[in-house]
XYZ file of C-alpha atoms in Angstrom:
684
model
C 95.488 57.105 87.476
C 97.421 56.276 84.267
C 95.466 58.887 82.304
C 96.087 61.453 85.037
C 99.811 60.710 84.998
C 99.993 60.974 81.188
C 98.254 64.337 81.337
C 100.601 65.577 84.058
C 103.628 64.305 82.135
C 102.553 66.476 79.224
C 102.487 69.426 81.629
C 105.959 68.486 82.808
C 107.191 68.576 79.195
C 105.688 71.984 78.530
C 108.146 74.740 77.716
C 108.378 77.683 80.144
C 108.030 81.193 78.824
C 111.194 82.908 77.688
C 110.066 86.284 76.444
C 112.447 88.428 78.464
C 116.212 88.832 78.048
C 117.737 89.570 81.465
C 119.209 86.871 83.657
C 119.031 86.945 87.452
C 122.091 87.418 89.670
C 122.559 86.516 93.312
C 122.871 90.242 94.057
C 119.463 90.854 92.457
C 117.895 88.442 94.910
C 119.610 89.244 98.208
C 121.609 92.480 97.900
C 120.006 94.928 95.501
C 116.390 94.232 96.380
C 115.516 93.970 92.689
C 112.643 91.614 93.422
C 111.491 93.061 96.713
C 107.762 92.488 97.218
C 105.350 94.817 98.977
C 103.625 93.574 102.142
C 101.303 94.967 104.770
C 103.099 95.001 108.113
C 102.004 95.391 111.711
C 98.312 96.135 111.273
C 96.368 95.970 114.560
C 92.602 96.059 114.505
C 91.096 98.546 116.957
C 88.185 97.673 119.226
C 85.470 98.943 116.888
C 86.768 96.867 113.970
C 86.438 99.915 111.723
C 89.966 101.231 112.138
C 93.434 99.765 112.490
C 96.813 101.010 113.636
C 100.179 100.798 111.904
C 103.683 101.852 112.874
C 105.076 104.219 110.229
C 108.610 105.561 109.979
C 109.143 109.281 109.402
C 112.169 111.570 109.327
C 111.515 112.485 112.962
C 111.080 108.885 114.143
C 108.201 106.448 114.389
C 104.562 107.478 114.251
C 101.768 105.233 115.422
C 98.883 106.034 113.095
C 95.210 105.129 113.045
C 93.655 104.348 109.633
C 90.202 103.539 108.321
C 89.784 99.974 107.052
C 87.239 101.054 104.461
C 89.079 103.997 102.915
C 92.661 103.512 104.026
C 92.734 107.197 104.995
C 94.594 108.440 108.047
C 92.132 109.031 110.898
C 94.691 110.474 113.295
C 98.230 110.114 114.581
C 98.094 108.483 118.003
C 101.783 108.804 118.825
C 104.312 111.135 117.217
C 107.892 109.951 117.254
C 109.170 113.210 118.748
C 106.704 112.904 121.660
C 107.805 109.407 122.639
C 110.542 109.958 125.200
C 111.659 108.519 128.513
C 111.231 110.689 131.646
C 114.900 111.614 131.095
C 114.161 112.894 127.587
C 115.656 109.987 125.616
C 113.733 109.027 122.463
C 112.035 105.635 122.697
C 112.223 103.309 119.704
C 109.142 101.098 119.465
C 110.029 97.417 119.070
C 106.555 96.256 120.154
C 103.327 97.840 121.332
C 99.966 96.828 122.773
C 96.858 98.796 123.736
C 95.029 98.636 127.025
C 91.483 97.350 126.590
C 90.006 100.880 126.644
C 92.711 102.038 124.197
C 93.814 104.929 126.430
C 97.290 103.564 127.177
C 100.070 101.759 125.319
C 102.548 99.209 126.581
C 105.734 99.777 124.570
C 108.735 97.454 124.402
C 112.110 98.926 123.477
C 115.854 98.119 123.613
C 114.972 94.581 122.558
C 117.428 91.690 122.928
C 116.774 88.259 121.429
C 116.835 85.289 123.803
C 115.773 82.555 121.394
C 113.750 82.815 118.195
C 110.516 83.938 119.841
C 111.448 85.353 123.259
C 113.075 88.790 123.452
C 114.027 90.813 126.538
C 112.905 94.466 126.543
C 112.559 97.612 128.579
C 108.838 98.386 128.835
C 107.134 101.784 129.134
C 103.537 102.788 129.780
C 102.497 105.588 127.448
C 99.380 107.617 128.262
C 97.724 108.702 125.013
C 96.005 111.733 126.544
C 98.904 113.160 128.572
C 101.560 111.942 126.121
C 103.767 110.907 129.039
C 105.849 107.743 129.349
C 106.444 105.853 132.573
C 108.940 103.027 132.951
C 107.269 99.784 133.908
C 109.959 98.666 136.359
C 113.619 99.099 137.259
C 116.492 96.657 137.119
C 116.888 93.801 134.650
C 115.043 93.762 131.337
C 111.617 92.139 131.205
C 109.682 89.716 129.008
C 106.076 89.237 127.948
C 104.507 92.294 129.574
C 100.706 92.423 129.195
C 97.892 94.687 130.395
C 95.150 93.201 132.539
C 91.668 93.304 130.935
C 90.819 96.357 133.044
C 94.033 98.121 132.020
C 94.840 98.900 135.653
C 97.648 96.332 135.963
C 100.476 94.842 133.956
C 101.906 91.354 134.439
C 105.443 90.611 133.289
C 108.380 88.234 133.727
C 111.750 89.362 135.057
C 114.679 87.073 135.878
C 112.397 83.998 135.672
C 109.861 85.387 138.150
C 106.344 86.703 137.589
C 105.450 90.254 138.670
C 102.293 92.392 138.682
C 102.471 96.185 138.498
C 99.413 98.111 139.774
C 99.267 101.247 137.624
C 96.798 103.005 139.906
C 98.751 102.626 143.150
C 102.149 102.451 141.413
C 103.042 99.342 143.400
C 104.782 96.192 142.241
C 104.050 92.694 143.526
C 106.464 89.812 143.121
C 104.126 86.881 142.511
C 106.914 84.263 142.577
C 110.370 84.298 144.124
C 111.920 80.926 143.241
C 112.809 81.728 139.627
C 116.398 80.982 138.719
C 118.315 80.636 135.443
C 118.456 77.030 134.247
C 116.404 75.850 137.239
C 112.923 77.402 137.601
C 110.866 79.569 135.224
C 107.617 81.264 136.249
C 105.337 82.802 133.624
C 107.601 81.932 130.680
C 108.385 78.692 128.883
C 111.485 76.535 128.719
C 113.364 76.173 125.429
C 111.567 73.067 124.154
C 108.036 74.349 124.879
C 108.808 77.585 123.046
C 110.199 75.730 120.042
C 107.844 72.752 119.749
C 104.567 73.865 121.363
C 105.003 77.310 119.754
C 104.315 79.698 122.632
C 106.498 81.647 125.032
C 104.056 83.655 127.168
C 103.061 81.324 129.978
C 100.674 83.506 132.016
C 97.074 84.448 131.218
C 94.645 86.965 132.738
C 91.092 85.835 133.461
C 88.454 87.762 131.448
C 87.556 89.927 134.469
C 91.192 90.555 135.383
C 90.712 89.233 138.935
C 92.788 86.079 138.461
C 96.024 85.193 136.752
C 96.979 81.672 135.640
C 100.603 80.805 135.035
C 103.025 77.976 134.282
C 105.868 76.995 136.597
C 108.696 75.063 134.900
C 111.113 73.174 137.125
C 113.908 72.363 134.674
C 116.500 71.441 137.305
C 116.515 67.802 136.124
C 116.891 68.689 132.433
C 120.420 68.230 131.100
C 122.340 71.232 129.816
C 123.598 71.693 126.301
C 126.590 73.950 125.791
C 127.847 75.682 122.684
C 130.700 78.080 122.042
C 129.716 81.645 121.137
C 132.376 83.176 118.889
C 131.714 86.849 119.580
C 134.838 87.800 121.560
C 138.587 87.143 121.698
C 137.970 84.116 123.886
C 134.725 82.327 122.950
C 132.150 82.032 125.711
C 130.522 78.735 126.637
C 126.740 79.245 126.537
C 124.697 76.679 128.460
C 120.946 76.126 128.348
C 118.522 73.340 129.192
C 117.785 71.168 126.167
C 115.970 67.842 126.649
C 117.041 65.442 123.904
C 115.086 62.386 122.806
C 114.594 60.001 125.708
C 115.865 62.487 128.314
C 114.123 64.192 131.255
C 111.676 67.050 130.720
C 110.828 69.998 132.941
C 108.201 69.327 135.580
C 105.322 71.644 134.683
C 102.678 72.877 137.143
C 99.787 75.285 136.613
C 98.862 77.873 139.264
C 96.003 80.341 139.578
C 96.369 83.412 141.747
C 93.624 85.654 143.162
C 94.730 89.220 142.488
C 92.911 90.741 145.493
C 94.201 88.498 148.278
C 97.207 86.905 146.571
C 95.982 83.363 147.265
C 97.562 80.757 144.982
C 95.906 77.521 143.916
C 97.695 74.713 142.102
C 95.628 72.937 139.455
C 95.029 69.301 140.374
C 95.592 67.243 137.219
C 95.645 63.539 136.323
C 98.998 62.002 135.317
C 100.561 63.908 132.435
C 103.885 64.717 130.779
C 103.009 67.920 128.908
C 100.657 70.887 129.295
C 100.752 72.342 125.766
C 97.904 74.858 126.299
C 95.855 76.616 128.967
C 93.012 79.048 128.317
C 90.299 80.675 130.408
C 86.854 79.205 129.750
C 85.226 81.871 131.918
C 86.082 83.814 135.071
C 85.741 80.756 137.295
C 87.270 77.986 135.197
C 90.609 77.502 133.500
C 90.789 75.073 130.567
C 93.926 72.935 130.679
C 95.132 70.588 127.935
C 97.424 67.753 129.014
C 99.227 65.087 126.991
C 101.173 61.931 127.703
C 104.807 61.651 126.658
C 103.953 59.914 123.377
C 101.488 62.752 122.616
C 98.936 60.101 121.691
C 96.526 60.910 124.524
C 95.041 64.364 124.993
C 92.778 65.514 127.826
C 90.839 68.773 127.997
C 90.012 69.659 131.601
C 88.282 72.529 133.396
C 89.973 73.575 136.638
C 88.152 75.524 139.377
C 89.815 78.865 140.106
C 89.177 78.594 143.871
C 89.967 74.942 144.573
C 92.125 73.832 141.671
C 89.969 70.724 141.261
C 89.760 69.652 137.628
C 87.041 67.943 135.601
C 87.644 66.045 132.361
C 85.362 67.270 129.549
C 87.003 65.800 126.434
C 89.594 63.116 125.706
C 91.200 61.973 122.457
C 93.430 58.989 121.744
C 95.474 58.152 118.661
C 97.485 55.155 117.506
C 100.102 57.675 116.361
C 100.099 61.269 117.654
C 97.781 64.239 118.135
C 98.638 67.703 116.837
C 98.297 70.657 119.216
C 96.563 73.784 117.867
C 95.214 77.123 119.093
C 91.743 76.340 117.763
C 90.045 75.907 121.160
C 87.470 78.713 121.421
C 84.911 79.054 124.218
C 81.579 80.489 123.139
C 79.873 83.265 125.127
C 77.438 82.531 127.960
C 78.504 78.924 128.379
C 77.274 77.898 124.919
C 80.113 75.402 124.522
C 83.386 75.437 122.646
C 84.900 74.989 119.181
C 87.533 72.282 118.730
C 89.540 70.799 115.859
C 90.469 67.138 115.400
C 91.635 64.707 112.713
C 89.767 61.793 114.333
C 87.780 61.280 111.112
C 90.988 60.858 109.119
C 90.981 64.527 108.094
C 91.302 67.638 110.246
C 87.909 69.255 110.872
C 86.103 71.632 113.211
C 83.553 70.588 115.837
C 81.323 72.270 118.389
C 80.692 70.724 121.830
C 78.828 71.767 124.955
C 80.796 72.441 128.147
C 80.500 68.794 129.136
C 82.105 67.668 125.894
C 78.826 66.346 124.458
C 76.311 67.320 121.753
C 78.895 67.145 118.979
C 78.160 69.298 115.926
C 80.351 68.899 112.857
C 81.191 72.315 111.471
C 83.143 70.865 108.537
C 83.459 67.435 106.975
C 84.878 65.743 103.894
C 88.041 64.139 102.566
C 90.093 67.288 102.931
C 91.791 69.145 105.783
C 90.842 72.347 107.556
C 94.140 74.190 107.475
C 93.432 77.015 109.912
C 90.613 78.097 112.214
C 90.274 81.861 111.779
C 87.655 82.856 114.353
C 84.049 82.996 115.486
C 81.614 85.883 114.990
C 79.106 85.594 117.830
C 76.719 88.206 116.407
C 76.409 86.362 113.112
C 76.851 82.917 114.765
C 79.445 82.216 112.091
C 82.770 80.364 112.010
C 85.588 81.292 109.618
C 88.313 78.909 108.486
C 90.831 78.101 105.762
C 90.941 74.697 104.089
C 92.459 72.563 101.328
C 89.021 71.470 100.118
C 89.704 72.365 96.474
C 93.207 70.889 96.386
C 96.106 70.164 98.770
C 98.014 72.722 96.700
C 95.550 75.524 97.459
C 93.885 77.332 100.372
C 90.535 79.082 100.358
C 88.620 80.950 103.061
C 85.214 79.613 104.110
C 82.412 80.540 106.452
C 79.859 78.242 108.100
C 77.112 78.757 110.681
C 77.683 77.425 114.202
C 74.906 74.953 113.413
C 77.184 73.399 110.785
C 75.003 74.637 107.924
C 75.291 77.333 105.264
C 78.914 76.868 104.197
C 80.186 79.534 101.766
C 83.516 80.171 100.097
C 84.791 83.751 100.420
C 87.883 83.454 98.194
C 87.103 81.244 95.172
C 90.164 82.208 93.113
C 92.645 79.351 92.521
C 95.808 79.765 94.578
C 96.687 80.469 98.202
C 94.622 82.756 100.446
C 95.408 83.926 103.974
C 92.846 86.040 105.858
C 93.305 88.364 108.830
C 89.951 89.494 110.271
C 89.219 92.750 112.039
C 87.643 92.817 115.494
C 83.943 92.097 115.027
C 84.630 90.380 111.666
C 83.382 93.305 109.599
C 86.447 93.147 107.325
C 89.338 90.881 106.507
C 92.658 91.545 104.839
C 93.351 88.775 102.338
C 96.786 87.902 101.026
C 96.463 86.016 97.751
C 99.157 84.552 95.497
C 99.898 81.647 93.213
C 103.144 79.952 92.223
C 103.809 82.412 89.382
C 102.292 85.596 90.827
C 103.412 87.631 93.877
C 101.027 88.639 96.633
C 97.866 90.600 95.981
C 96.750 92.063 99.322
C 93.154 93.262 99.490
C 90.564 94.466 101.966
C 87.309 92.504 101.787
C 84.104 92.630 103.751
C 83.039 89.529 105.653
C 81.050 88.276 102.639
C 84.262 88.264 100.588
C 83.374 91.370 98.559
C 86.409 93.399 97.502
C 86.541 96.817 99.191
C 89.952 97.999 97.995
C 93.427 96.828 97.057
C 96.133 97.458 99.627
C 99.172 96.126 97.761
C 99.115 94.910 94.157
C 102.860 94.319 93.631
C 102.415 95.674 90.116
C 105.941 97.147 90.195
C 107.411 93.726 90.952
C 105.333 92.152 88.172
C 106.678 94.748 85.716
C 110.234 94.039 86.854
C 109.663 90.299 86.409
C 108.641 90.898 82.790
C 112.168 92.184 82.103
C 113.724 88.884 83.152
C 114.019 85.516 81.490
C 111.620 83.601 83.758
C 109.986 80.201 83.381
C 106.581 79.036 84.545
C 106.257 76.892 87.657
C 104.413 73.752 86.524
C 102.656 71.186 88.720
C 102.477 67.465 88.037
C 101.974 64.129 89.830
C 104.306 61.184 90.284
C 102.763 57.735 90.896
C 104.153 55.517 93.677
C 103.988 51.753 94.183
C 101.006 51.704 96.566
C 98.766 53.210 93.873
C 98.917 56.712 95.356
C 100.708 59.699 93.841
C 102.981 62.503 94.981
C 102.463 66.189 94.199
C 105.395 67.898 92.511
C 106.412 71.033 90.624
C 109.155 71.851 88.135
C 110.905 74.943 86.775
C 112.642 74.406 83.437
C 115.253 76.576 81.699
C 113.664 79.481 79.756
C 115.229 78.207 76.515
C 114.208 74.610 77.231
C 114.862 72.188 74.369
C 113.524 68.668 74.891
C 116.122 67.282 72.500
C 118.847 68.204 75.005
C 119.835 66.591 78.320
C 119.474 68.660 81.509
C 120.704 68.171 85.068
C 118.090 68.252 87.867
C 118.285 69.850 91.306
C 115.544 68.671 93.659
C 114.498 70.818 96.617
C 113.182 68.912 99.642
C 111.870 69.568 103.120
C 109.554 66.608 103.593
C 108.907 66.847 107.351
C 105.626 65.861 109.062
C 102.733 68.064 107.927
C 104.927 70.341 105.788
C 104.530 71.267 102.116
C 106.906 72.661 99.520
C 104.554 71.934 96.619
C 101.927 74.672 96.885
C 100.274 76.994 94.433
C 101.664 79.984 96.307
C 104.391 82.565 95.877
C 107.901 81.315 96.757
C 109.651 84.616 97.467
C 113.459 84.596 97.352
C 113.611 80.851 96.679
C 111.472 81.381 93.582
C 114.074 83.735 92.098
C 117.021 81.586 93.172
C 115.454 78.588 91.445
C 114.749 80.737 88.379
C 118.416 81.800 88.377
C 119.518 78.151 88.428
C 117.043 77.339 85.652
C 118.589 80.134 83.572
C 121.948 78.390 84.060
C 120.579 75.162 82.599
C 119.180 73.262 85.574
C 115.690 71.849 85.920
C 114.347 72.469 89.432
C 111.963 69.912 90.919
C 110.297 69.640 94.318
C 108.239 66.670 95.502
C 106.012 66.342 98.575
C 106.640 62.844 99.901
C 104.403 60.783 102.173
C 104.347 62.376 105.611
C 103.632 65.881 104.290
C 100.435 67.813 104.941
C 96.989 68.724 103.594
C 96.177 65.162 102.463
C 94.687 63.643 105.604
C 96.135 61.821 108.580
C 96.770 58.493 106.818
C 99.088 60.127 104.274
C 100.760 62.294 106.932
C 101.131 59.788 109.761
C 102.396 56.783 107.791
C 105.909 57.863 108.841
C 105.155 57.266 112.544
C 108.087 55.550 114.351
C 110.025 55.476 111.045
C 110.908 59.072 110.195
C 112.915 59.133 107.013
C 111.981 55.701 105.676
C 108.982 56.418 103.442
C 110.048 59.990 102.768
C 113.394 58.847 101.389
C 111.830 56.018 99.400
C 109.491 58.547 97.774
C 112.212 61.044 96.888
C 114.391 58.287 95.395
C 111.432 56.842 93.455
C 110.513 60.325 92.193
C 114.077 60.935 91.039
C 114.022 57.638 89.129
C 110.770 58.579 87.372
C 112.116 62.005 86.477
C 115.399 60.472 85.295
C 113.547 58.365 82.702
C 112.491 61.470 80.778
C 114.350 61.790 77.475
C 115.541 65.326 78.273
C 116.957 64.498 81.749
C 120.583 63.564 82.363
C 119.952 60.796 84.909
C 123.630 60.900 85.902
C 123.301 64.493 87.131
C 120.447 64.527 89.659
C 121.143 66.406 92.891
C 119.082 67.229 95.991
C 119.254 69.892 98.687
C 117.384 70.935 101.817
C 117.590 72.801 105.114
C 116.970 71.413 108.638
C 114.580 68.474 108.085
C 115.368 69.009 104.418
C 119.085 68.675 105.211
C 118.309 65.435 106.989
C 116.388 64.272 103.911
C 119.028 65.305 101.364
C 121.697 63.479 103.392
C 119.650 60.308 103.694
C 118.673 60.425 100.006
C 122.297 60.692 98.899
C 123.373 57.786 101.100
C 120.409 55.460 100.543
C 119.990 56.511 96.921
C 123.656 56.614 95.970
C 122.944 55.216 92.498
C 120.317 57.892 91.835
C 121.613 61.107 93.440
C 125.068 62.345 92.527
C 125.136 65.412 94.774
C 123.484 66.595 97.982
C 123.617 69.881 99.879
C 122.586 69.603 103.540
C 122.077 72.799 105.529
C 121.779 72.346 109.320
C 120.783 68.691 109.032
C 119.665 66.385 111.813
C 122.084 63.487 111.320
C 120.876 61.331 114.221
C 117.446 61.705 115.825
C 119.022 60.945 119.211
C 120.579 64.447 119.059
C 117.289 66.320 118.610
C 114.779 67.588 121.183
C 112.319 65.178 122.746
C 108.944 66.864 122.169
C 109.401 66.924 118.383
C 111.291 63.667 117.989
C 109.211 61.507 120.321
C 105.965 62.797 118.822
C 106.880 60.918 115.660
C 109.357 58.299 116.901
C 108.545 57.494 120.570
C 111.706 57.329 122.717
C 115.048 55.829 121.639
C 114.659 53.328 124.457
C 111.377 52.098 122.918
C 112.263 52.397 119.228
C 116.022 52.017 118.861
C 115.781 50.498 115.376
C 113.567 53.325 114.124
C 116.177 55.847 115.252
C 119.197 53.969 113.957
C 117.912 52.667 110.618
C 116.905 56.106 109.380
C 119.635 58.356 110.780
C 122.039 59.488 108.011
C 125.037 59.116 110.303
C 124.577 55.344 110.144
C 124.672 55.166 106.328
C 127.838 57.097 105.467
C 129.579 54.034 104.031
C 127.135 54.156 101.090
C 128.292 57.602 99.981
C 129.347 57.712 96.318
C 128.639 61.263 95.151
C 129.411 64.802 96.293
C 128.202 65.945 99.725
C 128.234 69.550 100.948
C 127.552 70.195 104.661
C 126.616 73.688 105.884
C 125.883 74.507 109.547
C 125.827 77.524 111.854
C 127.859 77.002 115.026
C 125.347 78.881 117.219
C 122.258 76.969 116.058
C 120.370 76.390 119.325
C 117.784 74.189 117.583
C 119.618 71.726 115.303
C 122.946 71.758 117.080
C 126.198 71.811 115.119
C 126.932 68.575 117.019
C 124.916 66.875 114.261
C 127.388 67.986 111.614
C 130.468 67.363 113.769
C 129.352 63.799 114.440
C 128.641 63.376 110.723
C 132.145 64.597 109.865
C 133.634 62.118 112.343
C 131.624 59.290 110.792
C 132.700 60.301 107.284
C 136.362 60.463 108.327
C-alpha cells in the first residue's frame, strides 16, 4: 500500500498541460455554449432492431424520421410536422411519443406541464400513420402516463388520480377507478416519495396478452402534508402535497388486477409489508410483486394469481443493513426462470433462478460490482451487463451466456462506457468518454465491432485545444483502517510546486454515489478548469459509503450517515494539506444536496481543517427528509435518535470558525428550504 501511495503521490505532483492561451469565462460555460458537446437524443429502436426513430426539428416543425442503424441513412419520414394537427387544425408539438406494438399508430403527448421531476401532465392524441389523422384521447383535464395495450386496441391512462381505459375500436372510455382524489387516493400513479425514491411514476402495467391490467392504489390520506410558498404571483400561493418525513406515516399501497373483458377486479393477497417497490408480469396468468419491510432489509418476490389474487413466495432476501431495489428482474420465455441481481456475496452480481426460486446459476462473480443489467437476448441465450470489474473508476460492457459461461468484454477501452441495445440485440449505441475526453458515440454490433461513429465531438476537442486546460489526474489517499480512498485533482495550468495553492474540494459522498470516475464531467469539468486557471487546485474524494467497491465499503455508513464520510473528507484534506505546494490554511469544500449536507458537516466538524464551505440545498437534519431514503440508511428517528442527531449539521453550528455560504431554492420539493431556514435559526 505504501508503494502504491508513493506512486499516486507522484501522479498528484505531476504538472497539467498548459499549451493553450485562452482562459475560460462563466459565459463560455453556461451562456455562449462554447463547450457544448454533441449527443444522440431520443433514439427509439423499431421492432425489427434494424431501424430507429428520432424526432428532428425543421423549419416547418417537428419530423419523426426513421433511420437505418447500419448506415445512418434516412429510411423514411413517418410524421411530417405540417401534417400533425388537431381535428381543429392546430399544430401539435410533440413532447413525447410511443408506438403501438404493430407500429401503425402513435400516442403523442403535448402541452406538457411538470408535476414533479418525473411526472408531467399532457394532452394525448392518437395519430394514425396511414391516414395521417389525429384523434384526441379524451376530454377534460390533462392526463398522465398514457400507454397502448400490447394489442394496440386500447390505451390506459391516469386522469385526476383515477385510472381509465380507452377502447380505440369502439371509441368508448371506461373509468376503472372512481375514488381518486388529490392528496387522498391515487390510482395508477405513484405518490411523491415512491416517484422520488423508488424511481418510477407509472403505476399500471398491461399483461403480455393485453387481457389484464395491474395497478397500484395509494391511500395517502394518513400522510402529513408539507406546504411551501410559490412566488409566482402578486400574492404567493401555498402549495400543499403529501410528504412522509422520517418516522412518519406512509401511504397504504394495494395492488389490483383487472380483467379487461368483464371488468372483474382482484386484490393481490400479500404477507405483511410496508413497501411495494416493483411489480412486473411474469406471464399472462401471474404478476410478480416485490415487497419490503419498512427498514428495507427484507425483500420478498412473490407471484400473484391473476384470477384469485393468491400469492406464492418464490424468493426472499435479508440483510443486516439494507437491500437496493433495481429493475433487473427479467422473466425468461416459456417459464425458463428469471434473472435477478443481488449483493448477497458482498458484491452486486447477476443470477438466474427457476420459477420456484431454485437452481441458482451465477451469471457473474468476483470482487467487483455489476453496475447495470442491460438485457437478455433469448435467441443467443446471452446476457449483457456493465460492470466495474477493471476498476471502480471505469465501466465496461460484457456479455455472458445464460449458463454463466463464455464471458466476453465488448468495450475494452479504459474509461466509461454506456450501451443502449436495439430490439433483438443486433446493435448497440455506445457512449464512451474518459475524464479528459468528451463523449465518443458509436454504433457497434453485438460482438462489440465498430460499425460507424455517430458523434465524435471533434469540434469540441478542437475548441478545448485553444484553452489553457489541465489534465484530470487520479490518485489514492490511505485511511486509518488500511484501506484507501479514490480521488482526482485538477491543478492550475501554470502549476509551480514551489508555490502555495489554495484547494477547493468537491463532494457528494452519498450512499452508492461516485464523483471520482474516469468519465467526462461536462459543465463541472469546465467550471473546475476555470477555477484552476485562477490559481485553485480542485480535488474530489470518494469517501466510504460511495459505490462500485462492494457492499462492505458502501454500507459501513448504515445508521450513521455522515460519520465515516465526514471523517474521510477531513482526513483527506489533512493529507492533501501536508503537500509542500498546498496552503493548508486555505482549504475549502462545496457540494449540492447530499454534498451540501457533507460540506456543512465537514466545515463544522473539521473547523481546523476547512476554512470555507459552500452548501447548495443541504439536508441539515435528517429528521426533515423523506422516510424511504432516510430510513433505508438510518432506520427511524424513534429507533436511532443518536444517529440522526450526532450527524446532522444543525447540531454542530457552535463549532463554526470559517466562512459558510448557504444556497437554496424556495420551491425545492425534495430537500425543502426548511432545512436552510432551520440552519439559519441555529446559526443566529
